[in-house]
């Protein structure tokens, strides 16, 4: 009997699930260990517990998600978390190689380890874990860091209602936002009034104001009592929403970091008796670390936006010379952060922090949540399950430069749109697909589903192309943490270049080539793109373009994704490729 590569891989996945060793086939350099039976037995500690997930990007079902192998740091951030990758990240936090945690935190032997441990996340399994932890932690708070309503076909098609209802079932207490705002200001207010408030969910964001009058749009904080301890949670929505996303969707709202006003909120909740002050942030972790340094009287910043899977709480010296903890809980429902605090009248005496990977094979599905997920998906199942092509490679996005799924997107755009160049945003969301598996329409939508995914086809001069790329690079590799907007470098098709992340704006990118020829600053090139933040377009969405291309491919073989020539990065522990 002759097996195709896809059929062979499916056999090996089944063997792995049955407990058979597959290392000999995979050629692994790592001996991946079985997960211990007490993997989720986390003893309670203290009297205040904060459970935190963020950036789930509307993934109700378990997924695969590969962490980055290129995550370069600049300035004071270089060589420190969160800009570490692979073994450097494991070594920094003392995580043993070959463990389930090591797989969840890194890209190492990703396909082989993913076949052993299975998918991660999924709200049914997350719900089971939350209930299990809460049984030992009475009155704990569940914090949602935002980017919850965007990232799937079903969330797009239901206006985020599938996720809103899942949040209510999960027992979310407090939320802040980012991509939620791209459903429009009226939709956000509608959810808060009709879904959140009647169910005791607080949407908090101290840094979103009326553009003309400066009035706050949302409640800045909430104070909850937990086992007799007043706990304040102050919201910090993504401060660059009106730059990174279309501001015509929320034309009367203004965003920013607003440290001074944050400090006012901290002082205010302290005056109201808060013994614990937590900031629920969507700044991005690098920005959160800098914010922790600048503020006083903050106990913890639990952050999101940059999808950093960091297994420890960072202890940062704040403006008062005291300790502020900074945590981040990864993305895609893959992790749940658990912060246990021992608090008395004087404040926090001690803490324990654990970031738990949510392995779907190790947690039963919560029946109530599972019923909800099946119901909301039912009208769309046939469309979601359509198999577009089969991949010979691991398809992924996350990393400073092109990932393999990005290569699929830019190649499809260039061919389908007859363009010399393709530019695709460096979004950090989008699930992974293992070798031999079909690329379904649902998986394509995890890469492309936004409320403004229309394609564009324009002419740009070589000089304009370079300027656009320099602008993105300045956001990612800026030495000032407050100038980071998150995301990764714009993905390029037809473009090759050299980049020095440590250079200033306008000087990072050199030696640009367009389709093998030196870039001509004066020449006009045909450029395909998508997700224009400036205006709406009456053009096909990018998933339609890429879907059409994939349907004609049968199999997809990407190989190594494009990595530009890197300068001045020798020894950077964020560079593992």
Coordinates of C-alpha atoms in Angstrom, one line a residue:
X1 CA 0.0 0.0 0.0
X2 CA 1.4 3.4 -1.0
X3 CA 0.5 6.4 1.3
X4 CA 0.5 10.0 0.3
X5 CA 2.4 12.4 2.6
X6 CA -0.9 13.6 4.0
X7 CA -2.2 10.1 4.7
X8 CA 1.1 9.1 6.3
X9 CA 1.1 12.1 8.6
X10 CA -2.5 11.4 9.6
X11 CA -1.5 7.9 10.5
X12 CA 1.4 9.2 12.6
X13 CA -0.9 11.7 14.4
X14 CA -3.2 8.9 15.3
X15 CA -0.3 6.8 16.5
X16 CA 0.9 9.7 18.7
X17 CA -2.6 10.1 20.2
X18 CA -2.6 6.4 21.0
X19 CA 0.7 6.9 22.9
X20 CA 3.0 5.3 20.4
X21 CA 6.5 6.8 20.0
X22 CA 7.0 8.7 16.8
X23 CA 10.4 10.2 17.5
X24 CA 12.2 7.8 15.1
X25 CA 10.0 8.9 12.3
X26 CA 10.2 12.6 13.1
X27 CA 13.9 12.7 13.5
X28 CA 13.5 14.8 16.6
X29 CA 16.4 16.3 18.4
X30 CA 14.2 16.7 21.5
X31 CA 12.7 13.9 23.5
X32 CA 9.3 15.3 24.2
X33 CA 8.0 14.2 27.6
X34 CA 4.6 13.1 28.5
X35 CA 2.5 15.6 30.4
X36 CA 2.3 14.7 34.1
X37 CA -1.1 13.7 35.5
X38 CA -1.0 16.6 37.9
X39 CA -0.2 19.2 35.2
X40 CA -3.1 21.5 36.2
X41 CA -2.9 20.9 40.0
X42 CA -1.9 24.5 41.0
X43 CA -2.2 24.9 44.8
X44 CA -4.0 28.1 45.8
X45 CA -2.0 30.7 47.6
X46 CA -3.0 33.9 49.4
X47 CA -6.4 35.6 49.4
X48 CA -6.5 37.4 46.0
X49 CA -6.4 35.6 42.6
X50 CA -6.4 37.2 39.2
X51 CA -7.0 34.9 36.2
X52 CA -6.0 36.5 32.9
X53 CA -6.3 35.6 29.2
X54 CA -5.8 37.9 26.3
X55 CA -5.7 38.1 22.5
X56 CA -7.7 35.0 21.9
X57 CA -8.7 36.4 18.5
X58 CA -12.1 34.8 18.5
X59 CA -10.8 31.2 18.5
X60 CA -13.6 29.2 20.0
X61 CA -12.2 25.9 18.9
X62 CA -8.7 24.5 19.8
X63 CA -5.9 25.5 17.4
X64 CA -2.3 25.1 16.6
X65 CA -0.2 28.2 17.1
X66 CA 3.6 28.4 16.5
X67 CA 5.6 30.9 18.5
X68 CA 8.3 33.0 16.8
X69 CA 11.8 32.1 15.9
X70 CA 12.7 35.7 15.1
X71 CA 11.9 38.2 17.8
X72 CA 14.6 40.9 17.8
X73 CA 15.1 43.5 20.5
X74 CA 16.6 46.9 20.3
X75 CA 18.0 49.4 22.8
X76 CA 17.5 48.5 26.5
X77 CA 15.1 45.8 25.4
X78 CA 17.7 43.7 23.6
X79 CA 18.3 40.3 25.2
X80 CA 15.5 40.6 27.7
X81 CA 12.0 39.3 27.8
X82 CA 9.7 39.6 25.9
X83 CA 12.1 39.7 22.9
X84 CA 13.6 36.2 23.3
X85 CA 12.9 33.1 21.2
X86 CA 13.4 29.4 21.4
X87 CA 16.0 28.0 23.8
X88 CA 17.0 31.5 25.0
X89 CA 13.5 32.0 26.3
X90 CA 13.4 28.6 28.0
X91 CA 16.9 29.2 29.6
X92 CA 15.9 32.6 30.9
X93 CA 12.9 31.3 32.8
X94 CA 14.4 27.9 33.7
X95 CA 11.9 25.9 31.6
X96 CA 13.1 22.4 30.8
X97 CA 13.4 21.4 27.1
X98 CA 11.2 18.6 25.9
X99 CA 8.3 19.5 28.3
X100 CA 4.8 20.4 27.4
X101 CA 5.6 24.0 28.6
X102 CA 8.6 24.2 26.3
X103 CA 6.4 23.2 23.3
X104 CA 3.7 25.8 24.2
X105 CA 6.3 28.6 24.7
X106 CA 8.5 28.0 21.6
X107 CA 8.7 27.0 18.0
X108 CA 11.2 24.2 18.7
X109 CA 10.3 21.0 16.7
X110 CA 6.9 22.5 16.4
X111 CA 5.2 20.0 14.0
X112 CA 6.5 16.9 15.9
X113 CA 5.6 18.3 19.3
X114 CA 2.2 19.5 18.1
X115 CA 1.4 16.0 17.0
X116 CA 2.3 14.7 20.4
X117 CA 0.5 17.3 22.6
X118 CA -2.4 18.2 20.2
X119 CA -4.2 21.4 19.8
X120 CA -4.3 24.3 22.3
X121 CA -7.0 26.6 23.6
X122 CA -10.6 26.4 22.7
X123 CA -13.2 28.1 25.0
X124 CA -14.7 24.8 26.1
X125 CA -11.4 23.6 27.5
X126 CA -10.5 27.1 28.8
X127 CA -13.8 27.1 30.6
X128 CA -13.1 23.8 32.3
X129 CA -9.7 25.1 33.4
X130 CA -11.2 28.4 34.7
X131 CA -13.9 26.5 36.7
X132 CA -11.3 24.1 38.1
X133 CA -9.1 27.0 39.4
X134 CA -12.0 29.0 40.7
X135 CA -13.1 26.1 42.8
X136 CA -10.0 26.5 44.9
X137 CA -9.9 30.3 44.6
X138 CA -13.3 31.8 45.8
X139 CA -14.2 35.2 44.4
X140 CA -11.2 35.2 41.9
X141 CA -11.5 37.7 39.1
X142 CA -11.3 36.7 35.4
X143 CA -9.7 39.4 33.3
X144 CA -10.0 39.6 29.5
X145 CA -7.2 41.7 27.9
X146 CA -9.0 42.3 24.6
X147 CA -8.7 41.3 21.0
X148 CA -11.5 38.8 21.8
X149 CA -14.1 39.6 19.1
X150 CA -11.8 39.5 16.0
X151 CA -9.9 36.8 14.2
X152 CA -12.5 34.3 13.0
X153 CA -15.1 34.0 10.3
X154 CA -17.9 33.4 12.8
X155 CA -17.0 36.4 14.9
X156 CA -16.9 38.6 11.7
X157 CA -20.2 37.2 10.5
X158 CA -22.0 37.5 13.9
X159 CA -20.7 41.0 14.7
X160 CA -18.7 39.4 17.5
X161 CA -21.8 38.0 19.2
X162 CA -20.5 34.5 19.3
X163 CA -17.6 35.7 21.4
X164 CA -19.6 38.0 23.6
X165 CA -21.9 35.1 24.5
X166 CA -18.8 32.9 25.1
X167 CA -17.4 35.6 27.5
X168 CA -20.6 35.6 29.5
X169 CA -20.5 31.8 29.8
X170 CA -16.8 31.8 30.7
X171 CA -17.5 34.2 33.6
X172 CA -15.4 37.2 32.5
X173 CA -15.4 40.0 35.1
X174 CA -13.5 42.8 33.5
X175 CA -12.4 43.5 29.9
X176 CA -10.5 46.2 28.0
X177 CA -10.2 46.4 24.2
X178 CA -8.5 46.9 20.9
X179 CA -9.8 45.1 17.8
X180 CA -13.3 45.2 19.3
X181 CA -13.4 48.9 18.2
X182 CA -13.1 47.9 14.6
X183 CA -16.7 46.7 14.8
X184 CA -17.6 50.4 15.2
X185 CA -18.4 52.6 18.1
X186 CA -22.1 51.9 18.1
X187 CA -21.6 48.1 18.1
X188 CA -19.1 48.4 21.1
X189 CA -21.6 50.5 23.1
X190 CA -24.4 48.2 22.2
X191 CA -22.6 45.1 23.6
X192 CA -21.6 47.0 26.8
X193 CA -25.2 48.1 27.5
X194 CA -27.1 45.0 26.4
X195 CA -24.7 42.1 27.2
X196 CA -22.0 43.2 29.6
X197 CA -23.7 45.4 32.2
X198 CA -26.7 43.0 32.7
X199 CA -24.2 40.2 33.3
X200 CA -21.8 42.1 35.6
X201 CA -19.0 42.5 33.2
X202 CA -17.0 45.8 33.4
X203 CA -15.5 47.2 30.2
X204 CA -12.8 49.6 31.4
X205 CA -10.4 51.9 29.5
X206 CA -9.1 55.1 31.1
X207 CA -7.3 56.3 28.0
X208 CA -10.2 56.5 25.4
X209 CA -11.7 60.0 25.3
X210 CA -14.1 62.1 23.2
X211 CA -12.0 63.7 20.5
X212 CA -13.5 67.2 20.9
X213 CA -14.3 67.4 24.6
X214 CA -11.9 65.0 26.3
X215 CA -14.6 63.2 28.2
X216 CA -14.0 59.6 28.9
X217 CA -15.9 57.1 26.7
X218 CA -15.7 54.2 29.1
X219 CA -15.5 53.6 32.9
X220 CA -11.8 54.0 33.7
X221 CA -11.7 51.3 36.5
X222 CA -13.7 49.0 38.7
X223 CA -13.2 48.1 42.3
X224 CA -14.2 44.6 43.3
X225 CA -13.9 43.1 46.8
X226 CA -12.2 39.7 46.9
X227 CA -12.3 37.9 50.2
X228 CA -12.5 41.2 52.1
X229 CA -9.7 42.8 50.0
X230 CA -10.7 45.8 47.7
X231 CA -9.1 45.2 44.3
X232 CA -9.0 47.9 41.7
X233 CA -8.7 47.0 38.0
X234 CA -7.9 50.0 35.7
X235 CA -8.3 49.6 32.0
X236 CA -5.8 50.6 29.3
X237 CA -7.0 50.0 25.8
X238 CA -4.6 49.9 22.9
X239 CA -3.3 53.5 22.8
X240 CA -2.6 53.5 19.0
X241 CA -6.0 52.2 17.8
X242 CA -6.8 55.3 15.7
X243 CA -3.4 54.9 14.0
X244 CA -3.2 51.2 13.5
X245 CA -6.9 50.7 12.6
X246 CA -9.4 52.8 10.6
X247 CA -10.5 55.8 12.7
X248 CA -13.6 56.2 10.6
X249 CA -15.0 53.3 12.6
X250 CA -14.9 55.4 15.8
X251 CA -14.6 59.0 14.5
X252 CA -15.4 60.7 17.8
X253 CA -12.9 58.7 19.9
X254 CA -9.3 59.6 20.8
X255 CA -6.7 57.2 22.1
X256 CA -3.3 57.5 23.8
X257 CA -1.1 56.2 26.5
X258 CA -1.9 59.1 28.9
X259 CA 0.4 58.3 31.8
X260 CA -0.6 61.4 33.8
X261 CA -4.3 60.4 33.8
X262 CA -3.4 56.8 34.6
X263 CA -1.6 58.0 37.7
X264 CA -4.6 60.1 38.6
X265 CA -6.7 56.9 38.4
X266 CA -4.2 55.0 40.5
X267 CA -4.3 57.7 43.2
X268 CA -8.1 57.8 43.1
X269 CA -8.6 54.1 43.7
X270 CA -6.0 54.1 46.4
X271 CA -7.9 56.9 48.1
X272 CA -11.1 54.8 47.8
X273 CA -9.3 52.0 49.8
X274 CA -7.9 49.7 47.1
X275 CA -5.3 47.3 48.6
X276 CA -4.4 45.9 45.2
X277 CA -4.1 48.0 42.0
X278 CA -4.0 46.1 38.7
X279 CA -3.8 47.6 35.3
X280 CA -5.5 45.5 32.6
X281 CA -3.5 46.6 29.6
X282 CA -3.5 46.3 25.9
X283 CA -0.3 48.4 25.4
X284 CA 2.0 45.5 24.4
X285 CA 4.5 44.1 26.9
X286 CA 7.5 46.3 26.0
X287 CA 5.3 49.4 26.6
X288 CA 3.9 47.9 29.8
X289 CA 7.4 47.5 31.2
X290 CA 8.2 51.1 30.5
X291 CA 4.8 52.2 32.0
X292 CA 5.6 50.2 35.1
X293 CA 8.8 52.2 35.5
X294 CA 7.0 55.6 35.1
X295 CA 4.1 55.0 37.5
X296 CA 3.9 54.6 41.3
X297 CA 1.6 52.5 43.5
X298 CA 0.8 50.0 40.8
X299 CA 1.0 46.4 42.0
X300 CA 0.6 44.6 38.6
X301 CA 0.2 45.2 34.9
X302 CA -1.5 42.3 33.2
X303 CA -1.0 43.0 29.5
X304 CA -1.7 41.9 26.0
X305 CA -1.5 43.0 22.3
X306 CA 1.9 41.7 21.4
X307 CA 1.1 38.0 22.0
X308 CA 4.1 37.5 24.2
X309 CA 4.1 34.1 25.8
X310 CA 6.1 34.8 28.9
X311 CA 6.0 32.2 31.7
X312 CA 7.1 34.5 34.6
X313 CA 6.1 37.7 36.2
X314 CA 8.7 40.4 35.5
X315 CA 9.6 42.5 38.6
X316 CA 10.0 46.1 37.5
X317 CA 11.2 48.9 39.8
X318 CA 8.6 51.6 39.6
X319 CA 8.8 55.4 40.0
X320 CA 8.6 55.1 43.8
X321 CA 11.4 52.6 44.0
X322 CA 9.0 49.7 44.7
X323 CA 8.0 46.6 42.7
X324 CA 5.5 46.4 40.0
X325 CA 4.8 43.0 38.4
X326 CA 4.3 42.8 34.6
X327 CA 2.8 39.8 33.0
X328 CA 1.5 38.7 29.6
X329 CA -0.6 35.7 28.7
X330 CA 0.2 34.9 25.0
X331 CA -2.6 34.6 22.5
X332 CA -5.2 32.5 20.8
X333 CA -6.6 31.1 24.1
X334 CA -3.4 29.2 24.4
X335 CA -2.6 30.3 27.9
X336 CA -4.3 31.3 31.2
X337 CA -2.2 33.5 33.5
X338 CA -2.8 32.8 37.2
X339 CA -1.6 35.4 39.7
X340 CA -2.2 34.5 43.4
X341 CA -1.5 37.3 45.9
X342 CA -1.1 37.3 49.7
X343 CA -2.5 40.6 50.8
X344 CA -2.9 42.2 54.2
X345 CA -3.7 45.8 55.3
X346 CA -0.3 47.0 54.3
X347 CA -0.6 45.6 50.7
X348 CA 0.9 42.6 48.9
X349 CA 3.2 40.4 51.1
X350 CA 4.0 37.8 48.5
X351 CA 2.8 36.3 45.2
X352 CA 2.8 33.3 43.0
X353 CA 2.5 33.4 39.2
X354 CA 1.9 30.6 36.8
X355 CA 1.1 30.7 33.1
X356 CA -0.8 27.5 32.2
X357 CA -0.9 26.2 28.7
X358 CA -4.4 25.2 27.7
X359 CA -3.9 21.7 26.1
X360 CA -7.2 20.6 24.7
X361 CA -6.3 16.9 25.0
X362 CA -5.7 17.3 28.8
X363 CA -8.9 19.2 29.7
X364 CA -12.4 18.0 29.2
X365 CA -14.7 20.2 27.2
X366 CA -17.2 22.1 29.3
X367 CA -20.6 20.9 28.2
X368 CA -22.4 24.3 28.4
X369 CA -19.7 26.1 26.5
X370 CA -19.5 23.3 24.0
X371 CA -23.2 23.5 23.3
X372 CA -22.9 27.2 22.7
X373 CA -20.0 26.8 20.3
X374 CA -21.8 24.1 18.3
X375 CA -24.9 26.2 18.0
X376 CA -23.2 29.4 16.8
X377 CA -21.1 27.4 14.3
X378 CA -23.9 25.3 12.9
X379 CA -25.1 27.7 10.1
X380 CA -21.5 28.1 8.8
X381 CA -20.0 24.6 9.2
X382 CA -20.0 23.6 5.5
X383 CA -18.3 26.9 4.5
X384 CA -15.8 26.7 7.3
X385 CA -14.8 23.1 6.6
X386 CA -14.1 23.6 2.9
X387 CA -10.6 22.2 2.1
X388 CA -8.8 24.6 -0.2
X389 CA -5.5 22.8 -0.6
X390 CA -3.0 20.7 1.4
X391 CA 0.2 22.0 2.8
X392 CA 3.5 20.2 2.7
X393 CA 4.9 22.7 5.3
X394 CA 4.0 24.1 8.7
X395 CA 2.1 27.2 7.9
X396 CA 2.4 30.0 10.5
X397 CA 2.6 33.7 10.7
X398 CA 4.1 34.9 14.0
X399 CA 7.7 36.3 13.7
X400 CA 9.3 39.6 12.9
X401 CA 9.5 38.8 9.2
X402 CA 7.6 36.7 6.7
X403 CA 6.1 33.4 7.9
X404 CA 5.0 30.6 5.7
X405 CA 1.3 31.5 5.7
X406 CA 2.4 35.1 4.8
X407 CA 4.2 33.6 1.8
X408 CA 1.0 32.0 0.7
X409 CA -0.9 35.2 1.0
X410 CA 1.6 37.4 -0.9
X411 CA 2.1 34.9 -3.6
X412 CA -1.6 34.5 -4.1
X413 CA -2.1 38.3 -4.3
X414 CA 0.7 38.8 -6.8
X415 CA -0.6 36.1 -9.1
X416 CA -4.4 36.7 -8.7
X417 CA -4.1 40.5 -8.9
X418 CA -1.3 40.7 -11.5
X419 CA 1.0 42.7 -9.3
X420 CA 4.8 43.2 -9.2
X421 CA 4.8 43.6 -5.4
X422 CA 2.5 42.4 -2.6
X423 CA 2.4 43.9 0.9
X424 CA 0.6 42.1 3.7
X425 CA 0.2 43.5 7.2
X426 CA 2.4 41.9 9.9
X427 CA -0.5 41.0 12.1
X428 CA 0.4 38.6 14.9
X429 CA -2.9 36.7 14.8
X430 CA -3.6 33.7 12.6
X431 CA -3.4 30.0 13.5
X432 CA -0.9 27.4 12.3
X433 CA -1.5 24.4 10.0
X434 CA 0.6 21.2 10.3
X435 CA 2.3 19.5 7.3
X436 CA 0.0 17.1 5.4
X437 CA -3.2 18.8 6.7
X438 CA -5.7 20.6 4.5
X439 CA -5.9 24.3 4.6
X440 CA -9.5 25.0 5.3
X441 CA -11.5 28.1 4.6
X442 CA -11.8 28.6 8.4
X443 CA -8.0 28.6 8.7
X444 CA -7.6 31.1 5.9
X445 CA -10.1 33.3 7.7
X446 CA -8.1 33.2 10.9
X447 CA -5.3 35.0 8.9
X448 CA -7.5 37.5 7.1
X449 CA -10.9 38.2 8.9
X450 CA -11.2 41.9 9.7
X451 CA -14.0 44.4 9.0
X452 CA -11.8 46.1 6.5
X453 CA -10.0 43.3 4.6
X454 CA -10.6 44.7 1.1
X455 CA -7.8 44.4 -1.4
X456 CA -6.0 47.3 -3.1
X457 CA -4.0 47.5 -6.3
X458 CA -2.1 50.7 -6.7
X459 CA 1.1 52.1 -8.2
X460 CA 3.9 53.2 -5.9
X461 CA 7.3 54.6 -6.6
X462 CA 10.3 52.7 -5.3
X463 CA 10.9 55.6 -3.0
X464 CA 7.4 55.4 -1.6
X465 CA 7.7 51.7 -1.1
X466 CA 10.9 52.2 0.9
X467 CA 9.3 54.9 3.0
X468 CA 6.3 52.7 3.8
X469 CA 8.6 49.9 4.9
X470 CA 10.8 52.2 7.0
X471 CA 7.7 53.5 8.7
X472 CA 6.6 50.0 9.8
X473 CA 10.2 49.1 10.8
X474 CA 10.3 52.3 13.0
X475 CA 7.3 51.1 14.9
X476 CA 8.7 47.6 15.5
X477 CA 12.4 48.4 16.2
X478 CA 12.1 51.8 17.9
X479 CA 14.3 52.2 21.0
X480 CA 11.6 54.2 22.7
X481 CA 9.1 51.6 24.1
X482 CA 6.3 54.2 23.9
X483 CA 6.6 54.4 20.1
X484 CA 5.9 50.7 19.6
X485 CA 2.6 50.0 17.9
X486 CA 2.9 46.2 18.1
X487 CA 2.7 43.8 15.2
X488 CA 5.6 42.6 13.0
X489 CA 7.3 43.8 9.9
X490 CA 5.1 44.2 6.8
X491 CA 5.2 41.0 4.7
X492 CA 6.6 41.4 1.2
X493 CA 6.2 39.5 -2.0
X494 CA 8.6 40.5 -4.9
X495 CA 10.8 42.6 -2.6
X496 CA 14.2 41.7 -1.1
X497 CA 16.1 44.0 1.3
X498 CA 18.6 44.4 4.0
X499 CA 17.6 45.7 7.4
X500 CA 19.6 47.0 10.4
X501 CA 17.0 47.1 13.3
X502 CA 19.3 49.4 15.3
X503 CA 19.5 52.2 12.8
X504 CA 17.2 55.3 13.1
X505 CA 14.1 56.0 11.0
X506 CA 14.9 56.1 7.3
X507 CA 18.2 54.3 7.6
X508 CA 17.2 50.8 8.5
X509 CA 16.4 49.4 5.1
X510 CA 19.0 49.2 2.3
X511 CA 19.8 47.2 -0.8
X512 CA 16.1 46.9 -1.9
X513 CA 15.4 44.7 -4.9
X514 CA 12.2 44.3 -6.8
X515 CA 11.9 40.9 -8.5
X516 CA 15.6 40.5 -8.7
X517 CA 16.4 44.0 -10.0
X518 CA 17.7 47.0 -7.9
X519 CA 14.8 49.1 -6.7
X520 CA 14.4 52.3 -8.8
X521 CA 13.2 55.1 -6.6
X522 CA 11.5 56.9 -9.5
X523 CA 9.9 53.9 -11.2
X524 CA 6.2 53.2 -10.4
X525 CA 5.5 49.6 -9.4
X526 CA 2.1 47.8 -9.3
X527 CA 1.5 46.9 -5.7
X528 CA -1.2 44.6 -4.2
X529 CA -2.2 45.1 -0.6
X530 CA -5.1 44.8 1.8
X531 CA -6.5 46.2 5.1
X532 CA -6.2 49.9 4.1
X533 CA -6.7 51.9 7.4
X534 CA -7.4 55.2 5.6
X535 CA -10.5 54.5 3.5
X536 CA -13.0 51.8 2.5
X537 CA -12.8 50.1 -0.9
X538 CA -15.4 48.4 -3.1
X539 CA -13.0 45.5 -3.9
X540 CA -12.9 41.8 -3.1
X541 CA -11.7 40.9 0.4
X542 CA -8.3 39.3 0.6
X543 CA -9.7 35.9 1.7
X544 CA -11.6 35.7 -1.6
X545 CA -8.4 36.4 -3.6
X546 CA -6.2 33.9 -1.6
X547 CA -9.0 31.3 -1.5
X548 CA -9.4 31.3 -5.2
X549 CA -5.6 30.9 -5.6
X550 CA -5.5 28.0 -3.1
X551 CA -8.3 26.1 -4.8
X552 CA -6.1 25.9 -7.9
X553 CA -3.0 24.6 -6.0
X554 CA -3.9 21.1 -4.8
X555 CA -0.7 21.1 -2.6
X556 CA 1.3 24.1 -1.2
X557 CA 5.0 23.8 -0.7
X558 CA 6.5 27.0 0.7
X559 CA 9.8 25.9 2.1
X560 CA 11.7 28.5 4.2
X561 CA 9.9 31.8 4.3
X562 CA 11.8 34.9 3.2
X563 CA 14.1 36.4 5.8
X564 CA 15.7 39.7 4.8
X565 CA 19.5 40.1 5.2
X566 CA 20.0 41.2 8.8
X567 CA 22.7 43.5 10.0
X568 CA 24.0 44.2 13.5
X569 CA 22.0 41.4 15.2
X570 CA 24.8 38.8 15.9
X571 CA 24.2 37.1 19.2
X572 CA 20.7 38.5 19.6
X573 CA 18.8 35.9 21.7
X574 CA 15.6 36.7 19.8
X575 CA 17.1 35.4 16.6
X576 CA 16.8 31.6 16.5
X577 CA 16.3 30.9 12.8

